[in-house]
Amino acid sequence: MAESSDQNKKTEESSLDLSGLSSISLGPDWVSGKKRSTALPRENRDQGRSRPQRGPSREPRKDRRGAAFRRPDRQESGGRYERPERAQPFEPVIAADFYPEEEPFKVLGQAIRNSYRTFELFEIARLILEKPDRFVCVVRDPAQKEGETALLHASVPDGLPFKSEEEALSHAVRHYMGEFFNLEEVEGEAPSGAFQVVHKCGMTGELLAPPNYHRYQAICREHHASKLAHVSYSKFEQSIESSREEEDIQKWLEQMKTQTRFTWKENSEIVFNNREDARLYLVTEARDKLVRPAYSARFSGKALALLNPQDPIRRSVEYLAEGQRRFPLDTANHLRGRLRRMHFAVYKRGSKGISYVCAVKRRFRKPDEVLADNLQELIDFLEAHPNFPLKDLPKAFLGIDPAHKPDSSAAEAAKDVAEEVAKEIGEPEVPVPAPVAKKEVSEAEQSALKQLKIDLHYLVSEGYVTEFSDGRLFVPPIREDEIRHSEKEKQEKLQPTEEPPKPEEKAEAPEKAAEPEKAEEPEKVAEPEKVEAVEEVEPEPSAEKVEAPAKPEPPEIPESPDAPASPDEATPPKPEKTE
């Protein structure tokens, strides 16, 4: 029995359950209408995560923004990350215009005049704005209205503007005390007293004074005004440090032995031994020489460095100057009239209307204008090659490449550098190739180059050729109005020979021909005496027809010379026709 039961168990274990195969479909997926799942079981996914990494383990990525940057916690920001707000763009508090400084502008104008070159007006404006000592700035408050109190206050010595009168006063006293006082260093006695502590500035490291010294506050204010005007006074007070070292105390005592004496320039009897008393007297007696109310302030660009870098007026001027350097339209318009008053030619050229400045006025050739052969050839070449670079003109026009002799000093320097590098690296010395010497120019070629230079200088100085600041050469074309004018002149010259005379001229012709002397001749012909002579000359007709000889009296003269005495006399032409 036991054996049979064991056999039944074996058969049951060996039998396979094939019911799960009923759901298997060997056809395509579109037949069953179900999509095949490609997801792995959860066990396999967990095993895939726990796979060991290939290769060496990577270090955590470092933050390039530095240790000071920390991403805010989401719990602190309400579960989401908030980006920091962008800084607002700077808005100027004043309006500013820029003009050229007198002396630098004269030097620049003389350089343009001597070069005979043509410069863009914007290029000249950028040259002026490039350095602060080349321009003058005129500022005004945009909120200023006519008839109201001035909103700005200007320092009289340098013209710098300020928003308040106190700022202008402190600036003038700090920088221009020497214009009102004679300063003199004198030796005096050291302060007396028990000084256990001395204070010093944490920003500059200079010793100030002990806190129990009677001029402690005045010394602190003077140090702040002269050295740390760009820092607030409260921040300066927080930086003050204390020192109990005997060395610092003795150093301060020695420093206080040297004092500055202020003597009033207008009256030498007025003398002050400290800066505070001199400042008080200056502000009281000469206030109008230090500060004034200003509707607009004019100052040199180099004086801008005297202002605090964080001052809003200085930042506004620098911001507006940078904008003009990018596109100097306003500055160029200010320069235009001044350049014309200096007798410079200012004109626009091209479809974009770019303004140019030159000391030579352009000359447009006439169609019938004749130049020398060498000048005409050069002009024809430049007309065929507009905007041709000056450096390539000898080679392209004459076929001559100017020789440049090798620089022996440069070759020796290159050789020395190569030797030093080879020694440091430990490699064998690398031979330096010798500079290749170009073919030398013959005397004939040198004379041709010299003549080309003379011809080009003449054409540029006379305005036939324009040389731009970047070395381009351009020939102003013949204007169409000049062509039309020349054609009109030619037609006027040819008009009298081709066209018939006018009717007025016809009427005048007989009058001119009938001169007084010639007009008398027909009258003489028509006189009676001449008629008689004619009658006497014609005795040839027959006696039958002529009855005159039978009469004793001579024939009478007819009343009218035109009427004939006989039929035969009708044959001769009339006197009018004989004319």
PDB file of N, CA, C and O in Angstrom, residues 64-95:
ATOM      1  N   ARG A  64      29.740  75.327  -8.820  1.00  0.00           N
ATOM      2  CA  ARG A  64      30.642  76.346  -9.335  1.00  0.00           C
ATOM      3  C   ARG A  64      30.308  77.731  -8.812  1.00  0.00           C
ATOM      4  O   ARG A  64      31.079  78.657  -9.009  1.00  0.00           O
ATOM      5  N   ARG A  65      29.162  77.891  -8.192  1.00  0.00           N
ATOM      6  CA  ARG A  65      28.780  79.221  -7.733  1.00  0.00           C
ATOM      7  C   ARG A  65      29.396  79.587  -6.402  1.00  0.00           C
ATOM      8  O   ARG A  65      29.165  80.671  -5.884  1.00  0.00           O
ATOM      9  N   GLY A  66      30.205  78.697  -5.816  1.00  0.00           N
ATOM     10  CA  GLY A  66      30.908  79.034  -4.587  1.00  0.00           C
ATOM     11  C   GLY A  66      30.141  78.581  -3.360  1.00  0.00           C
ATOM     12  O   GLY A  66      28.960  78.194  -3.408  1.00  0.00           O
ATOM     13  N   ALA A  67      30.842  78.658  -2.248  1.00  0.00           N
ATOM     14  CA  ALA A  67      30.226  78.196  -1.002  1.00  0.00           C
ATOM     15  C   ALA A  67      29.189  79.181  -0.497  1.00  0.00           C
ATOM     16  O   ALA A  67      28.327  78.839   0.307  1.00  0.00           O
ATOM     17  N   ALA A  68      29.287  80.456  -0.953  1.00  0.00           N
ATOM     18  CA  ALA A  68      28.347  81.451  -0.449  1.00  0.00           C
ATOM     19  C   ALA A  68      26.941  81.220  -0.983  1.00  0.00           C
ATOM     20  O   ALA A  68      25.955  81.659  -0.387  1.00  0.00           O
ATOM     21  N   PHE A  69      26.840  80.509  -2.136  1.00  0.00           N
ATOM     22  CA  PHE A  69      25.519  80.279  -2.710  1.00  0.00           C
ATOM     23  C   PHE A  69      24.873  79.068  -2.043  1.00  0.00           C
ATOM     24  O   PHE A  69      25.498  78.030  -1.889  1.00  0.00           O
ATOM     25  N   ARG A  70      23.646  79.215  -1.633  1.00  0.00           N
ATOM     26  CA  ARG A  70      22.910  78.097  -1.047  1.00  0.00           C
ATOM     27  C   ARG A  70      21.487  78.142  -1.582  1.00  0.00           C
ATOM     28  O   ARG A  70      20.805  79.159  -1.494  1.00  0.00           O
ATOM     29  N   ARG A  71      21.101  77.020  -2.181  1.00  0.00           N
ATOM     30  CA  ARG A  71      19.744  76.947  -2.704  1.00  0.00           C
ATOM     31  C   ARG A  71      18.762  76.938  -1.534  1.00  0.00           C
ATOM     32  O   ARG A  71      18.914  76.162  -0.602  1.00  0.00           O
ATOM     33  N   PRO A  72      17.766  77.773  -1.563  1.00  0.00           N
ATOM     34  CA  PRO A  72      16.830  77.821  -0.436  1.00  0.00           C
ATOM     35  C   PRO A  72      16.053  76.520  -0.286  1.00  0.00           C
ATOM     36  O   PRO A  72      15.739  75.840  -1.261  1.00  0.00           O
ATOM     37  N   ASP A  73      15.772  76.166   0.953  1.00  0.00           N
ATOM     38  CA  ASP A  73      15.027  74.954   1.249  1.00  0.00           C
ATOM     39  C   ASP A  73      13.577  75.129   0.816  1.00  0.00           C
ATOM     40  O   ASP A  73      12.976  76.200   0.984  1.00  0.00           O
ATOM     41  N   ARG A  74      13.021  74.076   0.264  1.00  0.00           N
ATOM     42  CA  ARG A  74      11.642  74.168  -0.208  1.00  0.00           C
ATOM     43  C   ARG A  74      10.653  74.353   0.936  1.00  0.00           C
ATOM     44  O   ARG A  74       9.586  74.927   0.766  1.00  0.00           O
ATOM     45  N   GLN A  75      11.025  73.861   2.088  1.00  0.00           N
ATOM     46  CA  GLN A  75      10.132  74.065   3.225  1.00  0.00           C
ATOM     47  C   GLN A  75      10.083  75.541   3.611  1.00  0.00           C
ATOM     48  O   GLN A  75       9.049  76.054   4.013  1.00  0.00           O
ATOM     49  N   GLU A  76      11.245  76.245   3.480  1.00  0.00           N
ATOM     50  CA  GLU A  76      11.273  77.655   3.819  1.00  0.00           C
ATOM     51  C   GLU A  76      10.486  78.488   2.811  1.00  0.00           C
ATOM     52  O   GLU A  76       9.865  79.482   3.159  1.00  0.00           O
ATOM     53  N   SER A  77      10.532  78.111   1.539  1.00  0.00           N
ATOM     54  CA  SER A  77       9.856  78.884   0.493  1.00  0.00           C
ATOM     55  C   SER A  77       8.460  78.375   0.192  1.00  0.00           C
ATOM     56  O   SER A  77       7.919  78.649  -0.872  1.00  0.00           O
ATOM     57  N   GLY A  78       7.867  77.604   1.079  1.00  0.00           N
ATOM     58  CA  GLY A  78       6.502  77.130   0.867  1.00  0.00           C
ATOM     59  C   GLY A  78       6.404  75.986  -0.098  1.00  0.00           C
ATOM     60  O   GLY A  78       5.388  75.852  -0.788  1.00  0.00           O
ATOM     61  N   GLY A  79       7.435  75.158  -0.216  1.00  0.00           N
ATOM     62  CA  GLY A  79       7.381  73.981  -1.069  1.00  0.00           C
ATOM     63  C   GLY A  79       7.783  74.224  -2.506  1.00  0.00           C
ATOM     64  O   GLY A  79       7.659  73.336  -3.334  1.00  0.00           O
ATOM     65  N   ARG A  80       8.254  75.409  -2.857  1.00  0.00           N
ATOM     66  CA  ARG A  80       8.690  75.662  -4.230  1.00  0.00           C
ATOM     67  C   ARG A  80       9.901  76.586  -4.216  1.00  0.00           C
ATOM     68  O   ARG A  80      10.097  77.369  -3.292  1.00  0.00           O
ATOM     69  N   TYR A  81      10.670  76.520  -5.315  1.00  0.00           N
ATOM     70  CA  TYR A  81      11.895  77.289  -5.409  1.00  0.00           C
ATOM     71  C   TYR A  81      11.586  78.653  -6.041  1.00  0.00           C
ATOM     72  O   TYR A  81      10.939  78.744  -7.079  1.00  0.00           O
ATOM     73  N   GLU A  82      12.001  79.697  -5.385  1.00  0.00           N
ATOM     74  CA  GLU A  82      11.776  81.052  -5.881  1.00  0.00           C
ATOM     75  C   GLU A  82      13.099  81.643  -6.365  1.00  0.00           C
ATOM     76  O   GLU A  82      14.079  81.653  -5.628  1.00  0.00           O
ATOM     77  N   ARG A  83      13.115  82.121  -7.615  1.00  0.00           N
ATOM     78  CA  ARG A  83      14.308  82.727  -8.170  1.00  0.00           C
ATOM     79  C   ARG A  83      14.505  84.129  -7.594  1.00  0.00           C
ATOM     80  O   ARG A  83      13.549  84.841  -7.332  1.00  0.00           O
ATOM     81  N   PRO A  84      15.775  84.523  -7.425  1.00  0.00           N
ATOM     82  CA  PRO A  84      16.018  85.892  -6.936  1.00  0.00           C
ATOM     83  C   PRO A  84      15.585  86.923  -7.974  1.00  0.00           C
ATOM     84  O   PRO A  84      15.663  86.694  -9.182  1.00  0.00           O
ATOM     85  N   GLU A  85      15.133  88.047  -7.509  1.00  0.00           N
ATOM     86  CA  GLU A  85      14.670  89.091  -8.405  1.00  0.00           C
ATOM     87  C   GLU A  85      15.855  89.719  -9.146  1.00  0.00           C
ATOM     88  O   GLU A  85      16.934  89.890  -8.585  1.00  0.00           O
ATOM     89  N   ARG A  86      15.623  90.066 -10.401  1.00  0.00           N
ATOM     90  CA  ARG A  86      16.658  90.695 -11.206  1.00  0.00           C
ATOM     91  C   ARG A  86      16.852  92.151 -10.773  1.00  0.00           C
ATOM     92  O   ARG A  86      15.910  92.834 -10.377  1.00  0.00           O
ATOM     93  N   ALA A  87      18.092  92.590 -10.877  1.00  0.00           N
ATOM     94  CA  ALA A  87      18.389  93.967 -10.510  1.00  0.00           C
ATOM     95  C   ALA A  87      17.777  94.924 -11.536  1.00  0.00           C
ATOM     96  O   ALA A  87      17.825  94.682 -12.745  1.00  0.00           O
ATOM     97  N   GLN A  88      17.195  95.987 -11.044  1.00  0.00           N
ATOM     98  CA  GLN A  88      16.565  96.960 -11.913  1.00  0.00           C
ATOM     99  C   GLN A  88      17.620  97.755 -12.677  1.00  0.00           C
ATOM    100  O   GLN A  88      18.679  98.071 -12.146  1.00  0.00           O
ATOM    101  N   PRO A  89      17.387  98.070 -13.944  1.00  0.00           N
ATOM    102  CA  PRO A  89      18.371  98.866 -14.699  1.00  0.00           C
ATOM    103  C   PRO A  89      18.511 100.256 -14.100  1.00  0.00           C
ATOM    104  O   PRO A  89      17.564 100.822 -13.559  1.00  0.00           O
ATOM    105  N   PHE A  90      19.717 100.792 -14.238  1.00  0.00           N
ATOM    106  CA  PHE A  90      19.995 102.097 -13.658  1.00  0.00           C
ATOM    107  C   PHE A  90      19.317 103.191 -14.485  1.00  0.00           C
ATOM    108  O   PHE A  90      19.356 103.172 -15.721  1.00  0.00           O
ATOM    109  N   GLU A  91      18.717 104.135 -13.803  1.00  0.00           N
ATOM    110  CA  GLU A  91      18.068 105.258 -14.453  1.00  0.00           C
ATOM    111  C   GLU A  91      18.801 106.534 -14.062  1.00  0.00           C
ATOM    112  O   GLU A  91      18.922 106.839 -12.877  1.00  0.00           O
ATOM    113  N   PRO A  92      19.303 107.307 -15.025  1.00  0.00           N
ATOM    114  CA  PRO A  92      20.032 108.543 -14.692  1.00  0.00           C
ATOM    115  C   PRO A  92      19.123 109.542 -13.984  1.00  0.00           C
ATOM    116  O   PRO A  92      17.925 109.653 -14.284  1.00  0.00           O
ATOM    117  N   VAL A  93      19.719 110.280 -13.075  1.00  0.00           N
ATOM    118  CA  VAL A  93      18.974 111.301 -12.329  1.00  0.00           C
ATOM    119  C   VAL A  93      19.144 112.676 -12.948  1.00  0.00           C
ATOM    120  O   VAL A  93      18.476 113.631 -12.516  1.00  0.00           O
ATOM    121  N   ILE A  94      20.012 112.806 -13.934  1.00  0.00           N
ATOM    122  CA  ILE A  94      20.238 114.090 -14.600  1.00  0.00           C
ATOM    123  C   ILE A  94      20.340 113.851 -16.105  1.00  0.00           C
ATOM    124  O   ILE A  94      20.484 112.711 -16.569  1.00  0.00           O
ATOM    125  N   ALA A  95      20.250 114.929 -16.867  1.00  0.00           N
ATOM    126  CA  ALA A  95      20.474 114.888 -18.317  1.00  0.00           C
ATOM    127  C   ALA A  95      21.810 115.563 -18.604  1.00  0.00           C
ATOM    128  O   ALA A  95      22.156 116.568 -17.969  1.00  0.00           O
TER     129      ALA A  95
END
